[in-house]
Amino acid sequence: MSEFSMSRRSLLAGAAALPMAAGLGITKANAAGHAQGPQIPRVNRFGVGDFEVTTMLVGSRTVEEPQTIFGMNVSAEEFAAASAEARIPVDKAQFFFTPTLVNTGSELILFDTGLNGAATAQAVEMAGYSADAVTHVVLTHMHGDHIGGLMTDGAETFANAAYITGQAEFDHWSGTDNEGFANNVKPLAEKMSFLGDGDSVTSGITAKAAFGHTPGHMTYMLDSNDQQLLILADLTNHYVWSLAHPDWEVRFDMDKAAAAASRRNVLGMLATDAVPFIGYHMPFPGVGYHMPFPGVGYVETRGDGFHYVPHSYQLLL
């Protein structure tokens, strides 16, 4: 057995809910009333064939006036109606930042690195590994909340890792004066490998182009022992205001028409083939095995759009 292999019993034990750190901005303690505040798991692990997949919450923040970000091309009335139907407030939203670890048995692969290295390294440790155990870091794209954890105090956060990203994505950002790219990605350029649509990270992990959010945005399909799961990255950043309404414009999509086309294409495939996915900014709706896992779910068609079906226990069996 590889040093990265775990039994199913270890997998389930490791998925126990952990309290959210106060620094993530969720917990509000009230000493006088002994209230502990909401509790959200930091780490959740499940199986995809012979792979072990761990979603890690490395940050969260509340955002005011979400229609300045989502549904920019629809009326306030339509935005409010969709929000009311989903029982979510129209005036604020909670953002989550969710890198993913994939243990293939011989590699430990980190997809995206969050906003800063310390928080992501801490989450990796909470998942049962050290930062030095990560063998590969795959960047789905190069927005700051995905590359911000590559470096910590000027040094590599994941010192033993090889780095992989899309060629089109790297080429785009290398032609800009983007500070995040200059500080976090450029110092690692000599250690990077580049891939395109259909190329493999390793056996059973394939890059799938989904351009639009950024010029070279990639998703990644896991395929092991007749099971699949798609790491969706930022193809869709909200389960109602983006996934359910794929044509709604998102401020952070650099090519809004291309992003909408990618959403329809990929979400349609997920719905047709019943393939689960991990979304980088999807909600963390519950705690425990009987509740939906953070960031993990399924897609079904609904009307002219789609509907998010949170994962419950399917990938634990």
Short mmCIF file of C-alpha atoms in Angstrom, two decimals:
data_model
loop_
_atom_site.label_atom_id
_atom_site.label_comp_id
_atom_site.label_asym_id
_atom_site.label_seq_id
_atom_site.Cartn_x
_atom_site.Cartn_y
_atom_site.Cartn_z
CA MET A 1 0.00 0.00 0.00
CA SER A 2 1.17 3.53 -0.75
CA GLU A 3 1.91 6.01 2.00
CA PHE A 4 -1.19 7.89 0.83
CA SER A 5 -3.60 4.93 1.02
CA MET A 6 -6.35 4.79 3.66
CA SER A 7 -8.98 2.23 4.62
CA ARG A 8 -12.67 2.99 4.21
CA ARG A 9 -12.93 3.07 8.02
CA SER A 10 -10.18 5.70 8.16
CA LEU A 11 -11.96 7.60 5.41
CA LEU A 12 -15.17 7.79 7.41
CA ALA A 13 -13.41 8.69 10.64
CA GLY A 14 -11.50 11.45 8.90
CA ALA A 15 -14.70 12.99 7.58
CA ALA A 16 -15.97 13.91 11.05
CA ALA A 17 -17.21 17.47 11.25
CA LEU A 18 -14.74 19.99 12.61
CA PRO A 19 -15.59 23.41 14.02
CA MET A 20 -15.12 26.42 11.82
CA ALA A 21 -12.25 28.65 12.86
CA ALA A 22 -13.32 32.07 14.05
CA GLY A 23 -10.94 33.62 11.55
CA LEU A 24 -13.18 32.49 8.70
CA GLY A 25 -15.82 34.93 9.86
CA ILE A 26 -18.62 32.43 10.54
CA THR A 27 -18.62 31.79 14.29
CA LYS A 28 -20.02 34.41 16.67
CA ALA A 29 -19.47 33.47 20.29
CA ASN A 30 -21.62 34.96 23.02
CA ALA A 31 -19.88 34.31 26.33
CA ALA A 32 -22.76 35.62 28.45
CA GLY A 33 -25.28 33.26 26.89
CA HIS A 34 -22.72 30.49 26.23
CA ALA A 35 -23.78 30.45 22.59
CA GLN A 36 -21.26 28.80 20.30
CA GLY A 37 -22.61 30.05 16.99
CA PRO A 38 -22.98 28.15 13.70
CA GLN A 39 -20.67 25.19 13.13
CA ILE A 40 -19.44 24.25 9.68
CA PRO A 41 -17.06 21.40 8.79
CA ARG A 42 -13.63 22.36 7.54
CA VAL A 43 -12.86 18.98 5.91
CA ASN A 44 -15.01 16.31 4.27
CA ARG A 45 -13.74 13.14 2.61
CA PHE A 46 -15.42 10.56 0.38
CA GLY A 47 -14.54 8.02 -2.27
CA VAL A 48 -14.61 8.10 -6.06
CA GLY A 49 -13.68 4.60 -7.15
CA ASP A 50 -10.20 3.96 -5.78
CA PHE A 51 -9.54 7.66 -5.25
CA GLU A 52 -10.10 9.47 -1.96
CA VAL A 53 -11.37 13.01 -2.41
CA THR A 54 -11.28 15.66 0.29
CA THR A 55 -12.99 19.04 0.06
CA MET A 56 -11.48 21.67 2.35
CA LEU A 57 -12.99 24.96 3.46
CA VAL A 58 -10.13 27.48 3.62
CA GLY A 59 -12.13 30.70 3.83
CA SER A 60 -15.56 32.29 3.80
CA ARG A 61 -16.98 35.79 3.70
CA THR A 62 -20.32 37.56 3.54
CA VAL A 63 -20.98 39.63 0.43
CA GLU A 64 -23.49 42.46 0.31
CA GLU A 65 -25.65 43.29 -2.72
CA PRO A 66 -25.07 40.03 -4.62
CA GLN A 67 -26.78 41.27 -7.78
CA THR A 68 -23.75 43.45 -8.36
CA ILE A 69 -22.00 40.10 -8.99
CA PHE A 70 -24.67 37.67 -10.24
CA GLY A 71 -27.58 38.19 -12.60
CA MET A 72 -26.24 41.49 -13.84
CA ASN A 73 -28.30 41.19 -17.03
CA VAL A 74 -31.69 40.53 -15.39
CA SER A 75 -34.09 42.80 -13.56
CA ALA A 76 -34.12 43.20 -9.79
CA GLU A 77 -37.60 41.64 -9.81
CA GLU A 78 -36.41 38.48 -11.60
CA PHE A 79 -33.40 38.21 -9.31
CA ALA A 80 -35.60 38.61 -6.23
CA ALA A 81 -38.11 36.01 -7.48
CA ALA A 82 -35.40 33.39 -8.05
CA SER A 83 -33.93 34.12 -4.62
CA ALA A 84 -37.31 33.86 -2.89
CA GLU A 85 -38.06 30.55 -4.61
CA ALA A 86 -34.75 29.16 -3.26
CA ARG A 87 -35.36 30.64 0.23
CA ILE A 88 -32.18 32.71 0.16
CA PRO A 89 -31.86 36.42 0.95
CA VAL A 90 -31.63 38.88 -1.89
CA ASP A 91 -29.41 41.41 -0.12
CA LYS A 92 -26.41 39.27 0.87
CA ALA A 93 -24.65 35.98 0.15
CA GLN A 94 -22.02 33.81 1.79
CA PHE A 95 -18.97 32.97 -0.32
CA PHE A 96 -16.93 29.81 0.30
CA PHE A 97 -13.45 28.88 -0.93
CA THR A 98 -12.92 25.15 -1.38
CA PRO A 99 -9.70 23.59 -2.66
CA THR A 100 -9.81 19.84 -3.25
CA LEU A 101 -7.31 17.11 -2.38
CA VAL A 102 -7.28 13.90 -4.43
CA ASN A 103 -5.38 10.90 -3.08
CA THR A 104 -4.85 8.47 -5.96
CA GLY A 105 -2.89 6.03 -3.81
CA SER A 106 0.43 7.09 -5.33
CA GLU A 107 -0.07 10.88 -5.62
CA LEU A 108 -1.59 13.52 -3.38
CA ILE A 109 -2.94 16.20 -5.73
CA LEU A 110 -4.17 19.60 -4.58
CA PHE A 111 -6.54 21.45 -6.90
CA ASP A 112 -6.21 25.21 -6.28
CA THR A 113 -4.68 26.85 -3.24
CA GLY A 114 -7.14 29.34 -1.77
CA LEU A 115 -6.47 32.91 -0.75
CA ASN A 116 -3.35 32.35 1.38
CA GLY A 117 -0.90 29.59 2.08
CA ALA A 118 -1.28 29.41 5.85
CA ALA A 119 -5.03 28.71 5.75
CA THR A 120 -4.71 26.11 3.00
CA ALA A 121 -1.75 24.36 4.65
CA GLN A 122 -3.76 24.24 7.89
CA ALA A 123 -6.70 22.65 6.06
CA VAL A 124 -4.37 20.07 4.47
CA GLU A 125 -3.12 19.21 7.95
CA MET A 126 -6.69 18.91 9.22
CA ALA A 127 -7.26 16.47 6.37
CA GLY A 128 -4.49 14.29 7.80
CA TYR A 129 -1.53 15.29 5.61
CA SER A 130 1.34 17.71 5.71
CA ALA A 131 1.94 20.42 3.14
CA ASP A 132 5.16 18.62 2.21
CA ALA A 133 3.16 15.49 1.32
CA VAL A 134 1.40 17.20 -1.59
CA THR A 135 2.98 15.82 -4.77
CA HIS A 136 1.14 17.97 -7.34
CA VAL A 137 -0.64 21.33 -7.31
CA VAL A 138 -3.09 21.82 -10.18
CA LEU A 139 -4.37 25.31 -10.90
CA THR A 140 -7.78 25.39 -12.58
CA HIS A 141 -7.25 29.08 -13.37
CA MET A 142 -5.34 32.04 -12.00
CA HIS A 143 -7.74 34.28 -10.14
CA GLY A 144 -6.34 35.39 -6.78
CA ASP A 145 -8.49 33.08 -4.64
CA HIS A 146 -7.03 30.07 -6.48
CA ILE A 147 -3.35 31.04 -6.61
CA GLY A 148 -3.05 33.01 -3.38
CA GLY A 149 -1.87 30.00 -1.38
CA LEU A 150 1.00 29.02 -3.65
CA MET A 151 3.48 31.07 -1.61
CA THR A 152 3.78 31.74 2.13
CA ASP A 153 6.12 34.53 3.25
CA GLY A 154 7.95 34.36 -0.06
CA ALA A 155 8.49 30.58 0.02
CA GLU A 156 6.62 27.73 -1.63
CA THR A 157 3.76 26.52 0.56
CA PHE A 158 3.92 23.06 -1.00
CA ALA A 159 7.66 22.71 -1.38
CA ASN A 160 7.73 19.14 -2.74
CA ALA A 161 4.99 19.60 -5.32
CA ALA A 162 5.10 19.75 -9.07
CA TYR A 163 2.85 22.43 -10.58
CA ILE A 164 0.37 21.91 -13.41
CA THR A 165 -1.90 24.36 -15.18
CA GLY A 166 -3.48 25.01 -18.55
CA GLN A 167 -1.20 26.37 -21.24
CA ALA A 168 -3.78 28.91 -22.44
CA GLU A 169 -4.33 30.18 -18.90
CA PHE A 170 -0.63 30.63 -18.18
CA ASP A 171 -0.03 32.33 -21.53
CA HIS A 172 -2.80 34.84 -20.88
CA TRP A 173 -1.70 35.90 -17.41
CA SER A 174 1.98 35.98 -18.31
CA GLY A 175 1.12 38.72 -20.78
CA THR A 176 -0.40 40.96 -18.09
CA ASP A 177 0.92 42.99 -15.19
CA ASN A 178 -1.28 41.12 -12.69
CA GLU A 179 0.29 41.33 -9.23
CA GLY A 180 -1.06 37.98 -8.03
CA PHE A 181 0.45 36.19 -11.01
CA ALA A 182 3.77 38.01 -10.60
CA ASN A 183 4.04 37.21 -6.89
CA ASN A 184 2.64 33.69 -6.76
CA VAL A 185 2.86 32.00 -10.15
CA LYS A 186 5.80 33.51 -11.98
CA PRO A 187 8.37 32.41 -9.35
CA LEU A 188 7.25 28.81 -9.95
CA ALA A 189 7.21 28.94 -13.76
CA GLU A 190 10.33 26.78 -14.16
CA LYS A 191 8.65 23.99 -12.15
CA MET A 192 5.37 24.08 -14.09
CA SER A 193 3.99 21.67 -16.63
CA PHE A 194 1.28 22.76 -19.04
CA LEU A 195 -1.66 20.93 -20.53
CA GLY A 196 -4.59 21.41 -22.86
CA ASP A 197 -8.10 20.07 -23.30
CA GLY A 198 -8.11 16.27 -22.94
CA ASP A 199 -4.63 16.00 -21.46
CA SER A 200 -4.04 13.95 -18.31
CA VAL A 201 -2.70 15.12 -14.95
CA THR A 202 -2.17 11.48 -14.05
CA SER A 203 -3.97 8.25 -14.82
CA GLY A 204 -7.69 8.83 -14.24
CA ILE A 205 -7.59 12.64 -14.07
CA THR A 206 -8.29 14.53 -17.30
CA ALA A 207 -8.36 18.25 -18.07
CA LYS A 208 -11.58 19.52 -19.66
CA ALA A 209 -11.62 22.99 -21.18
CA ALA A 210 -14.39 25.28 -19.93
CA PHE A 211 -13.22 28.69 -21.09
CA GLY A 212 -14.97 31.97 -20.37
CA HIS A 213 -14.57 32.61 -16.66
CA THR A 214 -10.94 33.11 -17.63
CA PRO A 215 -9.32 32.56 -21.05
CA GLY A 216 -7.96 29.14 -20.08
CA HIS A 217 -10.27 27.99 -17.28
CA MET A 218 -10.18 24.21 -16.85
CA THR A 219 -12.33 21.62 -15.13
CA TYR A 220 -10.95 18.18 -14.21
CA MET A 221 -12.69 14.83 -14.54
CA LEU A 222 -11.83 12.10 -12.05
CA ASP A 223 -12.43 8.60 -13.36
CA SER A 224 -11.64 5.59 -11.18
CA ASN A 225 -13.10 2.09 -11.03
CA ASP A 226 -16.20 3.05 -13.06
CA GLN A 227 -16.95 6.13 -10.98
CA GLN A 228 -16.60 9.75 -12.07
CA LEU A 229 -16.59 13.19 -10.49
CA LEU A 230 -15.92 16.59 -12.07
CA ILE A 231 -13.93 19.28 -10.30
CA LEU A 232 -15.95 22.22 -11.58
CA ALA A 233 -13.76 25.07 -10.29
CA ASP A 234 -15.42 28.42 -11.13
CA LEU A 235 -17.56 27.32 -14.06
CA THR A 236 -20.53 28.24 -11.86
CA ASN A 237 -20.08 30.17 -8.64
CA HIS A 238 -23.52 30.01 -7.06
CA TYR A 239 -26.03 27.18 -7.00
CA VAL A 240 -29.00 29.46 -7.76
CA TRP A 241 -27.74 32.69 -9.35
CA SER A 242 -25.36 30.89 -11.71
CA LEU A 243 -25.99 27.14 -11.93
CA ALA A 244 -29.79 27.35 -12.05
CA HIS A 245 -29.63 30.29 -14.46
CA PRO A 246 -26.59 29.65 -16.68
CA ASP A 247 -27.23 32.67 -18.90
CA TRP A 248 -27.15 35.13 -16.01
CA GLU A 249 -24.03 37.24 -16.27
CA VAL A 250 -21.38 37.01 -13.56
CA ARG A 251 -19.12 39.98 -12.93
CA PHE A 252 -16.01 37.84 -12.56
CA ASP A 253 -16.49 36.03 -15.90
CA MET A 254 -13.98 37.62 -18.26
CA ASP A 255 -15.85 36.51 -21.41
CA LYS A 256 -19.48 36.38 -20.30
CA ALA A 257 -20.90 34.82 -23.47
CA ALA A 258 -18.25 32.09 -23.52
CA ALA A 259 -18.75 31.42 -19.79
CA ALA A 260 -22.50 31.00 -20.28
CA ALA A 261 -21.92 28.62 -23.20
CA SER A 262 -19.46 26.59 -21.11
CA ARG A 263 -21.98 26.39 -18.26
CA ARG A 264 -24.71 25.09 -20.54
CA ASN A 265 -22.39 22.56 -22.15
CA VAL A 266 -20.83 21.17 -18.96
CA LEU A 267 -23.95 21.29 -16.78
CA GLY A 268 -25.92 19.59 -19.53
CA MET A 269 -23.35 16.78 -19.60
CA LEU A 270 -23.44 16.41 -15.81
CA ALA A 271 -27.24 16.23 -15.81
CA THR A 272 -27.40 13.74 -18.68
CA ASP A 273 -24.68 11.45 -17.33
CA ALA A 274 -25.58 11.84 -13.61
CA VAL A 275 -21.98 12.73 -12.76
CA PRO A 276 -21.40 14.45 -9.40
CA PHE A 277 -19.26 17.57 -9.15
CA ILE A 278 -17.33 19.75 -6.72
CA GLY A 279 -17.84 23.50 -7.03
CA TYR A 280 -15.19 25.80 -5.63
CA HIS A 281 -17.69 28.34 -4.29
CA MET A 282 -20.67 26.08 -3.63
CA PRO A 283 -22.41 26.28 -0.23
CA PHE A 284 -21.50 24.35 2.86
CA PRO A 285 -25.07 23.57 3.89
CA GLY A 286 -24.73 21.00 6.66
CA VAL A 287 -22.69 19.00 9.13
CA GLY A 288 -22.43 15.24 9.40
CA TYR A 289 -22.80 12.27 7.09
CA HIS A 290 -26.58 12.59 6.81
CA MET A 291 -26.31 16.13 5.45
CA PRO A 292 -25.09 17.37 2.06
CA PHE A 293 -21.34 17.37 1.75
CA PRO A 294 -19.62 20.74 1.33
CA GLY A 295 -19.35 21.80 -2.27
CA VAL A 296 -20.49 18.44 -3.66
CA GLY A 297 -23.64 17.77 -5.61
CA TYR A 298 -25.46 16.78 -8.76
CA VAL A 299 -27.23 18.67 -11.54
CA GLU A 300 -30.68 18.07 -12.97
CA THR A 301 -32.43 19.98 -15.73
CA ARG A 302 -35.29 22.26 -14.73
CA GLY A 303 -37.15 24.37 -17.25
CA ASP A 304 -34.65 26.25 -19.40
CA GLY A 305 -31.95 25.92 -16.76
CA PHE A 306 -30.71 23.54 -14.11
CA HIS A 307 -31.18 22.62 -10.46
CA TYR A 308 -28.54 21.83 -7.84
CA VAL A 309 -29.08 18.57 -5.91
CA PRO A 310 -26.73 18.47 -2.89
CA HIS A 311 -24.86 15.26 -2.20
CA SER A 312 -26.01 13.33 0.85
CA TYR A 313 -24.46 9.86 1.25
CA GLN A 314 -24.07 8.48 -2.28
CA LEU A 315 -20.28 8.76 -2.37
CA LEU A 316 -19.87 7.19 1.08
CA LEU A 317 -21.20 3.82 -0.03
#
